[in-house]
Amino acid sequence: APAVEGLGKDGPHWDSVTLSAARAVPDQAGPPPVFAMLDALKAEFVAARRLAYSALCTLESATASQGPADSGVYAAVGDGIVQGEHIAQLVLAQRSALDALDKLAVVANEHLNLGEEPSRIDFRKFWQKDSGIRPGLCHGNSDGRAAFALADLADDLGTNGLYSHSQALRNAGTHRIVVASLTEGSLNAGRDSMSTIDLDTLIASTLEALKVARAAYLYLIGLFEDWLTCDPLDGPLMPLMDQ
């Protein structure tokens, strides 16, 4: 499954991408909150990836049945339906990865003082306003490439976008029931009480969601770093402190 950054690095801690520095917050002691917020997002990605990895490891040895460590007792419902913790891990990992996107927009809103109500922020609608990039996202001296990348990714998650099926599966997995089948099923989750997804499609959508979340995280770091580059004298900088 995709890394945040650093595949091939020696040692156990290779998800190392982070914001190098941030502006001190006036009248606030301690480090800027953006560091803690970005770390929380990274941790959610790492946790979602671990869920997916655990599920894939189980599927290598127990495709059609529950894994040996699964403590659940499941009904034999037939029709090729695969039951078990490993299937739930895929559903949870897929939706958790995409759920992090709204939080990512919340971090941008907070760090750049854009003034939106956090509880009403939607990643897919946040980056553009009146058919253009939202005012305040880009520094006046920036080419805006990170903001445009985020806006493009948001469009890809829209109704007719490249990842619309992943967003539909996330919605079904959050509000309704998703089950996996060994027989060919629907490529897109619907609005019915239960959506049956073929196992290969569920796996592919989970990995795709992780890739989308990783891309969005890297774009956000790029957006914040762009502000540091374009505005080097606007207030004191606080560098990231290693733990």
PDB file of C-alpha atoms in Angstrom:
ATOM      1  CA  ALA A   1       0.000   0.000   0.000  1.00  0.00           C
ATOM      2  CA  PRO A   2       1.266   3.520  -0.675  1.00  0.00           C
ATOM      3  CA  ALA A   3       3.465   5.348   1.783  1.00  0.00           C
ATOM      4  CA  VAL A   4       3.139   8.959   2.834  1.00  0.00           C
ATOM      5  CA  GLU A   5       6.765   9.377   1.853  1.00  0.00           C
ATOM      6  CA  GLY A   6      10.059   7.576   2.158  1.00  0.00           C
ATOM      7  CA  LEU A   7       9.755   4.015   0.844  1.00  0.00           C
ATOM      8  CA  GLY A   8      13.149   2.360   1.038  1.00  0.00           C
ATOM      9  CA  LYS A   9      14.382   4.360   4.015  1.00  0.00           C
ATOM     10  CA  ASP A  10      16.218   2.399   6.694  1.00  0.00           C
ATOM     11  CA  GLY A  11      14.488   2.168  10.063  1.00  0.00           C
ATOM     12  CA  PRO A  12      10.855   1.742  11.103  1.00  0.00           C
ATOM     13  CA  HIS A  13       9.768   5.401  10.798  1.00  0.00           C
ATOM     14  CA  TRP A  14       9.777   6.280   7.114  1.00  0.00           C
ATOM     15  CA  ASP A  15       6.611   8.380   6.776  1.00  0.00           C
ATOM     16  CA  SER A  16       8.674  11.503   7.185  1.00  0.00           C
ATOM     17  CA  VAL A  17       6.985  14.173   5.066  1.00  0.00           C
ATOM     18  CA  THR A  18       6.054  17.204   7.151  1.00  0.00           C
ATOM     19  CA  LEU A  19       5.891  20.977   7.177  1.00  0.00           C
ATOM     20  CA  SER A  20       9.379  22.392   7.764  1.00  0.00           C
ATOM     21  CA  ALA A  21       8.221  25.506   9.634  1.00  0.00           C
ATOM     22  CA  ALA A  22       5.165  27.635  10.379  1.00  0.00           C
ATOM     23  CA  ARG A  23       4.421  31.206  11.376  1.00  0.00           C
ATOM     24  CA  ALA A  24       4.113  31.797  15.091  1.00  0.00           C
ATOM     25  CA  VAL A  25       0.538  32.502  16.138  1.00  0.00           C
ATOM     26  CA  PRO A  26       0.221  35.981  17.718  1.00  0.00           C
ATOM     27  CA  ASP A  27      -0.545  35.921  21.441  1.00  0.00           C
ATOM     28  CA  GLN A  28      -0.314  32.146  21.570  1.00  0.00           C
ATOM     29  CA  ALA A  29       2.372  30.264  23.436  1.00  0.00           C
ATOM     30  CA  GLY A  30       3.846  27.071  22.107  1.00  0.00           C
ATOM     31  CA  PRO A  31       4.183  25.751  18.579  1.00  0.00           C
ATOM     32  CA  PRO A  32       1.620  26.612  15.901  1.00  0.00           C
ATOM     33  CA  PRO A  33      -1.303  24.126  15.976  1.00  0.00           C
ATOM     34  CA  VAL A  34      -0.747  23.210  12.327  1.00  0.00           C
ATOM     35  CA  PHE A  35       2.011  20.790  13.360  1.00  0.00           C
ATOM     36  CA  ALA A  36      -0.316  18.794  15.636  1.00  0.00           C
ATOM     37  CA  MET A  37      -3.104  18.853  13.037  1.00  0.00           C
ATOM     38  CA  LEU A  38      -0.860  17.582  10.252  1.00  0.00           C
ATOM     39  CA  ASP A  39       0.517  14.861  12.513  1.00  0.00           C
ATOM     40  CA  ALA A  40      -3.021  13.762  13.393  1.00  0.00           C
ATOM     41  CA  LEU A  41      -3.860  13.493   9.692  1.00  0.00           C
ATOM     42  CA  LYS A  42      -0.697  11.522   9.006  1.00  0.00           C
ATOM     43  CA  ALA A  43      -1.479   9.156  11.875  1.00  0.00           C
ATOM     44  CA  GLU A  44      -4.986   8.552  10.487  1.00  0.00           C
ATOM     45  CA  PHE A  45      -3.480   7.715   7.097  1.00  0.00           C
ATOM     46  CA  VAL A  46      -0.947   5.352   8.685  1.00  0.00           C
ATOM     47  CA  ALA A  47      -3.728   3.646  10.661  1.00  0.00           C
ATOM     48  CA  ALA A  48      -5.913   3.264   7.547  1.00  0.00           C
ATOM     49  CA  ARG A  49      -2.979   1.848   5.617  1.00  0.00           C
ATOM     50  CA  ARG A  50      -2.272  -0.661   8.381  1.00  0.00           C
ATOM     51  CA  LEU A  51      -5.902  -1.821   8.285  1.00  0.00           C
ATOM     52  CA  ALA A  52      -5.625  -2.344   4.546  1.00  0.00           C
ATOM     53  CA  TYR A  53      -2.295  -4.149   4.904  1.00  0.00           C
ATOM     54  CA  SER A  54      -3.697  -6.466   7.577  1.00  0.00           C
ATOM     55  CA  ALA A  55      -6.673  -7.281   5.352  1.00  0.00           C
ATOM     56  CA  LEU A  56      -4.484  -8.006   2.333  1.00  0.00           C
ATOM     57  CA  CYS A  57      -2.246 -10.285   4.383  1.00  0.00           C
ATOM     58  CA  THR A  58      -5.287 -12.255   5.557  1.00  0.00           C
ATOM     59  CA  LEU A  59      -6.665 -12.476   2.022  1.00  0.00           C
ATOM     60  CA  GLU A  60      -3.453 -14.109   0.832  1.00  0.00           C
ATOM     61  CA  SER A  61      -4.220 -17.146   2.989  1.00  0.00           C
ATOM     62  CA  ALA A  62      -7.985 -16.953   3.506  1.00  0.00           C
ATOM     63  CA  THR A  63      -9.672 -15.431   0.488  1.00  0.00           C
ATOM     64  CA  ALA A  64     -13.010 -17.184   0.803  1.00  0.00           C
ATOM     65  CA  SER A  65     -13.210 -17.400   4.587  1.00  0.00           C
ATOM     66  CA  GLN A  66     -12.419 -15.469   7.723  1.00  0.00           C
ATOM     67  CA  GLY A  67      -8.881 -15.207   8.967  1.00  0.00           C
ATOM     68  CA  PRO A  68      -7.557 -17.474  11.752  1.00  0.00           C
ATOM     69  CA  ALA A  69      -7.402 -14.596  14.263  1.00  0.00           C
ATOM     70  CA  ASP A  70     -10.958 -13.400  13.547  1.00  0.00           C
ATOM     71  CA  SER A  71     -13.128 -13.994  16.639  1.00  0.00           C
ATOM     72  CA  GLY A  72     -16.469 -13.461  14.889  1.00  0.00           C
ATOM     73  CA  VAL A  73     -19.093 -16.090  14.086  1.00  0.00           C
ATOM     74  CA  TYR A  74     -20.728 -15.374  10.730  1.00  0.00           C
ATOM     75  CA  ALA A  75     -23.726 -16.785   8.905  1.00  0.00           C
ATOM     76  CA  ALA A  76     -23.200 -18.717   5.672  1.00  0.00           C
ATOM     77  CA  VAL A  77     -25.332 -16.515   3.406  1.00  0.00           C
ATOM     78  CA  GLY A  78     -24.159 -17.968   0.079  1.00  0.00           C
ATOM     79  CA  ASP A  79     -24.005 -16.132  -3.274  1.00  0.00           C
ATOM     80  CA  GLY A  80     -20.229 -15.925  -2.963  1.00  0.00           C
ATOM     81  CA  ILE A  81     -20.436 -13.475  -0.058  1.00  0.00           C
ATOM     82  CA  VAL A  82     -17.177 -13.245   1.915  1.00  0.00           C
ATOM     83  CA  GLN A  83     -17.610 -12.498   5.609  1.00  0.00           C
ATOM     84  CA  GLY A  84     -15.039 -11.544   8.172  1.00  0.00           C
ATOM     85  CA  GLU A  85     -12.865  -8.993   9.882  1.00  0.00           C
ATOM     86  CA  HIS A  86     -10.583  -8.654   6.846  1.00  0.00           C
ATOM     87  CA  ILE A  87     -13.492  -7.430   4.705  1.00  0.00           C
ATOM     88  CA  ALA A  88     -14.483  -4.918   7.378  1.00  0.00           C
ATOM     89  CA  GLN A  89     -10.865  -3.740   7.509  1.00  0.00           C
ATOM     90  CA  LEU A  90     -10.963  -2.951   3.791  1.00  0.00           C
ATOM     91  CA  VAL A  91     -14.245  -1.044   4.123  1.00  0.00           C
ATOM     92  CA  LEU A  92     -12.972   0.880   7.156  1.00  0.00           C
ATOM     93  CA  ALA A  93      -9.611   1.657   5.548  1.00  0.00           C
ATOM     94  CA  GLN A  94     -11.270   2.902   2.356  1.00  0.00           C
ATOM     95  CA  ARG A  95     -13.690   5.198   4.113  1.00  0.00           C
ATOM     96  CA  SER A  96     -11.147   6.398   6.689  1.00  0.00           C
ATOM     97  CA  ALA A  97      -8.743   7.454   3.951  1.00  0.00           C
ATOM     98  CA  LEU A  98     -11.410   9.529   2.200  1.00  0.00           C
ATOM     99  CA  ASP A  99     -12.832  10.842   5.482  1.00  0.00           C
ATOM    100  CA  ALA A 100      -9.448  12.420   6.159  1.00  0.00           C
ATOM    101  CA  LEU A 101      -9.901  14.689   3.132  1.00  0.00           C
ATOM    102  CA  ASP A 102     -12.512  16.895   4.808  1.00  0.00           C
ATOM    103  CA  LYS A 103     -10.183  17.231   7.792  1.00  0.00           C
ATOM    104  CA  LEU A 104      -7.373  18.186   5.457  1.00  0.00           C
ATOM    105  CA  ALA A 105      -9.472  21.085   4.164  1.00  0.00           C
ATOM    106  CA  VAL A 106     -10.196  22.046   7.784  1.00  0.00           C
ATOM    107  CA  VAL A 107      -6.440  22.311   8.408  1.00  0.00           C
ATOM    108  CA  ALA A 108      -6.022  24.577   5.365  1.00  0.00           C
ATOM    109  CA  ASN A 109      -8.921  26.745   6.519  1.00  0.00           C
ATOM    110  CA  GLU A 110      -7.459  27.094  10.015  1.00  0.00           C
ATOM    111  CA  HIS A 111      -3.835  27.613   9.065  1.00  0.00           C
ATOM    112  CA  LEU A 112      -4.551  30.180   6.344  1.00  0.00           C
ATOM    113  CA  ASN A 113      -7.286  31.963   8.339  1.00  0.00           C
ATOM    114  CA  LEU A 114      -9.896  31.572   5.606  1.00  0.00           C
ATOM    115  CA  GLY A 115     -12.817  31.989   7.986  1.00  0.00           C
ATOM    116  CA  GLU A 116     -15.060  29.057   7.093  1.00  0.00           C
ATOM    117  CA  GLU A 117     -17.032  27.225   9.782  1.00  0.00           C
ATOM    118  CA  PRO A 118     -15.054  23.982  10.309  1.00  0.00           C
ATOM    119  CA  SER A 119     -18.171  21.830  10.741  1.00  0.00           C
ATOM    120  CA  ARG A 120     -19.441  22.847   7.286  1.00  0.00           C
ATOM    121  CA  ILE A 121     -16.256  22.239   5.285  1.00  0.00           C
ATOM    122  CA  ASP A 122     -16.413  19.736   2.414  1.00  0.00           C
ATOM    123  CA  PHE A 123     -13.159  18.837   0.656  1.00  0.00           C
ATOM    124  CA  ARG A 124     -14.906  18.599  -2.709  1.00  0.00           C
ATOM    125  CA  LYS A 125     -16.284  22.155  -2.469  1.00  0.00           C
ATOM    126  CA  PHE A 126     -13.595  23.940  -0.479  1.00  0.00           C
ATOM    127  CA  TRP A 127     -10.826  24.783  -2.934  1.00  0.00           C
ATOM    128  CA  GLN A 128     -12.841  26.685  -5.530  1.00  0.00           C
ATOM    129  CA  LYS A 129     -15.219  29.613  -5.234  1.00  0.00           C
ATOM    130  CA  ASP A 130     -17.109  31.367  -8.035  1.00  0.00           C
ATOM    131  CA  SER A 131     -15.414  29.207 -10.699  1.00  0.00           C
ATOM    132  CA  GLY A 132     -11.925  30.062  -9.466  1.00  0.00           C
ATOM    133  CA  ILE A 133      -9.470  29.177  -6.722  1.00  0.00           C
ATOM    134  CA  ARG A 134     -10.763  30.264  -3.308  1.00  0.00           C
ATOM    135  CA  PRO A 135      -9.382  33.700  -2.330  1.00  0.00           C
ATOM    136  CA  GLY A 136      -6.677  33.441   0.308  1.00  0.00           C
ATOM    137  CA  LEU A 137      -5.455  29.973  -0.651  1.00  0.00           C
ATOM    138  CA  CYS A 138      -2.545  31.220  -2.745  1.00  0.00           C
ATOM    139  CA  HIS A 139       0.009  33.881  -2.001  1.00  0.00           C
ATOM    140  CA  GLY A 140       0.033  36.693  -4.553  1.00  0.00           C
ATOM    141  CA  ASN A 141       3.559  35.760  -5.659  1.00  0.00           C
ATOM    142  CA  SER A 142       2.752  32.057  -6.099  1.00  0.00           C
ATOM    143  CA  ASP A 143       1.908  30.229  -9.305  1.00  0.00           C
ATOM    144  CA  GLY A 144      -0.759  28.400  -7.294  1.00  0.00           C
ATOM    145  CA  ARG A 145       0.141  24.909  -8.470  1.00  0.00           C
ATOM    146  CA  ALA A 146      -0.542  23.240  -5.107  1.00  0.00           C
ATOM    147  CA  ALA A 147      -3.957  24.882  -4.812  1.00  0.00           C
ATOM    148  CA  PHE A 148      -4.815  23.914  -8.385  1.00  0.00           C
ATOM    149  CA  ALA A 149      -3.734  20.337  -7.654  1.00  0.00           C
ATOM    150  CA  LEU A 150      -6.064  20.207  -4.648  1.00  0.00           C
ATOM    151  CA  ALA A 151      -8.907  21.705  -6.675  1.00  0.00           C
ATOM    152  CA  ASP A 152      -8.371  19.137  -9.452  1.00  0.00           C
ATOM    153  CA  LEU A 153      -8.367  16.309  -6.931  1.00  0.00           C
ATOM    154  CA  ALA A 154     -11.622  17.639  -5.453  1.00  0.00           C
ATOM    155  CA  ASP A 155     -13.160  17.646  -8.952  1.00  0.00           C
ATOM    156  CA  ASP A 156     -12.021  14.044  -9.442  1.00  0.00           C
ATOM    157  CA  LEU A 157     -14.086  13.065  -6.388  1.00  0.00           C
ATOM    158  CA  GLY A 158     -17.216  14.726  -7.769  1.00  0.00           C
ATOM    159  CA  THR A 159     -20.247  13.007  -9.268  1.00  0.00           C
ATOM    160  CA  ASN A 160     -18.677  12.569 -12.703  1.00  0.00           C
ATOM    161  CA  GLY A 161     -15.057  12.551 -11.581  1.00  0.00           C
ATOM    162  CA  LEU A 162     -12.275  10.021 -11.942  1.00  0.00           C
ATOM    163  CA  TYR A 163     -12.746   8.790  -8.359  1.00  0.00           C
ATOM    164  CA  SER A 164     -16.526   9.172  -8.108  1.00  0.00           C
ATOM    165  CA  HIS A 165     -16.929   5.417  -7.559  1.00  0.00           C
ATOM    166  CA  SER A 166     -14.571   5.599  -4.566  1.00  0.00           C
ATOM    167  CA  GLN A 167     -16.561   8.452  -3.078  1.00  0.00           C
ATOM    168  CA  ALA A 168     -19.790   6.478  -3.629  1.00  0.00           C
ATOM    169  CA  LEU A 169     -18.268   3.457  -1.871  1.00  0.00           C
ATOM    170  CA  ARG A 170     -17.151   5.671   1.006  1.00  0.00           C
ATOM    171  CA  ASN A 171     -20.714   6.987   1.384  1.00  0.00           C
ATOM    172  CA  ALA A 172     -22.179   3.484   1.287  1.00  0.00           C
ATOM    173  CA  GLY A 173     -19.611   2.201   3.788  1.00  0.00           C
ATOM    174  CA  THR A 174     -20.299   5.109   6.141  1.00  0.00           C
ATOM    175  CA  HIS A 175     -24.088   5.247   6.100  1.00  0.00           C
ATOM    176  CA  ARG A 176     -25.219   1.875   4.775  1.00  0.00           C
ATOM    177  CA  ILE A 177     -23.931  -1.700   4.386  1.00  0.00           C
ATOM    178  CA  VAL A 178     -21.191  -2.920   2.037  1.00  0.00           C
ATOM    179  CA  VAL A 179     -20.559  -6.640   1.557  1.00  0.00           C
ATOM    180  CA  ALA A 180     -17.922  -8.317  -0.604  1.00  0.00           C
ATOM    181  CA  SER A 181     -18.527 -11.147  -3.043  1.00  0.00           C
ATOM    182  CA  LEU A 182     -16.287 -13.518  -4.972  1.00  0.00           C
ATOM    183  CA  THR A 183     -18.647 -13.235  -7.926  1.00  0.00           C
ATOM    184  CA  GLU A 184     -18.629 -10.208 -10.183  1.00  0.00           C
ATOM    185  CA  GLY A 185     -20.660  -7.415  -8.637  1.00  0.00           C
ATOM    186  CA  SER A 186     -21.385  -3.772  -9.200  1.00  0.00           C
ATOM    187  CA  LEU A 187     -18.422  -1.524  -9.926  1.00  0.00           C
ATOM    188  CA  ASN A 188     -20.121   1.314  -8.064  1.00  0.00           C
ATOM    189  CA  ALA A 189     -21.807   1.276  -4.680  1.00  0.00           C
ATOM    190  CA  GLY A 190     -25.374   2.493  -4.726  1.00  0.00           C
ATOM    191  CA  ARG A 191     -27.827   4.106  -2.344  1.00  0.00           C
ATOM    192  CA  ASP A 192     -29.629   0.900  -1.405  1.00  0.00           C
ATOM    193  CA  SER A 193     -29.459  -0.458   2.128  1.00  0.00           C
ATOM    194  CA  MET A 194     -26.822  -2.984   1.028  1.00  0.00           C
ATOM    195  CA  SER A 195     -24.275  -2.775  -1.777  1.00  0.00           C
ATOM    196  CA  THR A 196     -22.574  -5.954  -2.976  1.00  0.00           C
ATOM    197  CA  ILE A 197     -19.074  -5.286  -4.327  1.00  0.00           C
ATOM    198  CA  ASP A 198     -16.824  -7.861  -5.908  1.00  0.00           C
ATOM    199  CA  LEU A 199     -13.760  -8.414  -3.769  1.00  0.00           C
ATOM    200  CA  ASP A 200     -11.232  -7.274  -6.383  1.00  0.00           C
ATOM    201  CA  THR A 201     -13.095  -3.980  -6.810  1.00  0.00           C
ATOM    202  CA  LEU A 202     -13.168  -3.434  -3.046  1.00  0.00           C
ATOM    203  CA  ILE A 203      -9.418  -4.026  -2.811  1.00  0.00           C
ATOM    204  CA  ALA A 204      -8.691  -1.714  -5.741  1.00  0.00           C
ATOM    205  CA  SER A 205     -10.913   1.033  -4.330  1.00  0.00           C
ATOM    206  CA  THR A 206      -9.231   0.797  -0.927  1.00  0.00           C
ATOM    207  CA  LEU A 207      -5.769   1.205  -2.429  1.00  0.00           C
ATOM    208  CA  GLU A 208      -7.061   4.015  -4.630  1.00  0.00           C
ATOM    209  CA  ALA A 209      -8.463   5.855  -1.609  1.00  0.00           C
ATOM    210  CA  LEU A 210      -5.085   5.591   0.116  1.00  0.00           C
ATOM    211  CA  LYS A 211      -3.369   7.037  -2.952  1.00  0.00           C
ATOM    212  CA  VAL A 212      -5.853   9.925  -3.107  1.00  0.00           C
ATOM    213  CA  ALA A 213      -5.351  10.705   0.593  1.00  0.00           C
ATOM    214  CA  ARG A 214      -1.574  10.574   0.192  1.00  0.00           C
ATOM    215  CA  ALA A 215      -1.674  12.927  -2.803  1.00  0.00           C
ATOM    216  CA  ALA A 216      -3.895  15.404  -0.972  1.00  0.00           C
ATOM    217  CA  TYR A 217      -1.583  15.392   2.054  1.00  0.00           C
ATOM    218  CA  LEU A 218       1.470  16.080  -0.102  1.00  0.00           C
ATOM    219  CA  TYR A 219      -0.353  18.847  -1.995  1.00  0.00           C
ATOM    220  CA  LEU A 220      -1.329  20.488   1.301  1.00  0.00           C
ATOM    221  CA  ILE A 221       2.267  20.410   2.522  1.00  0.00           C
ATOM    222  CA  GLY A 222       3.271  21.957  -0.812  1.00  0.00           C
ATOM    223  CA  LEU A 223       0.655  24.694  -0.392  1.00  0.00           C
ATOM    224  CA  PHE A 224       1.908  25.615   3.071  1.00  0.00           C
ATOM    225  CA  GLU A 225       5.567  25.481   2.027  1.00  0.00           C
ATOM    226  CA  ASP A 226       4.718  27.773  -0.885  1.00  0.00           C
ATOM    227  CA  TRP A 227       3.483  30.396   1.551  1.00  0.00           C
ATOM    228  CA  LEU A 228       6.773  30.147   3.479  1.00  0.00           C
ATOM    229  CA  THR A 229       8.753  30.640   0.267  1.00  0.00           C
ATOM    230  CA  CYS A 230       6.664  33.518  -1.067  1.00  0.00           C
ATOM    231  CA  ASP A 231       6.333  35.348   2.232  1.00  0.00           C
ATOM    232  CA  PRO A 232       9.697  34.911   4.001  1.00  0.00           C
ATOM    233  CA  LEU A 233       9.423  38.034   6.185  1.00  0.00           C
ATOM    234  CA  ASP A 234       5.816  37.839   7.359  1.00  0.00           C
ATOM    235  CA  GLY A 235       6.236  37.158  11.057  1.00  0.00           C
ATOM    236  CA  PRO A 236       8.633  34.908  12.990  1.00  0.00           C
ATOM    237  CA  LEU A 237       9.049  31.327  11.880  1.00  0.00           C
ATOM    238  CA  MET A 238       8.887  28.374  14.224  1.00  0.00           C
ATOM    239  CA  PRO A 239      10.673  25.314  12.841  1.00  0.00           C
ATOM    240  CA  LEU A 240       9.449  21.787  13.397  1.00  0.00           C
ATOM    241  CA  MET A 241      11.028  20.348  16.546  1.00  0.00           C
ATOM    242  CA  ASP A 242      12.087  16.704  16.370  1.00  0.00           C
ATOM    243  CA  GLN A 243      10.705  14.498  19.111  1.00  0.00           C
TER     244      GLN A 243
END
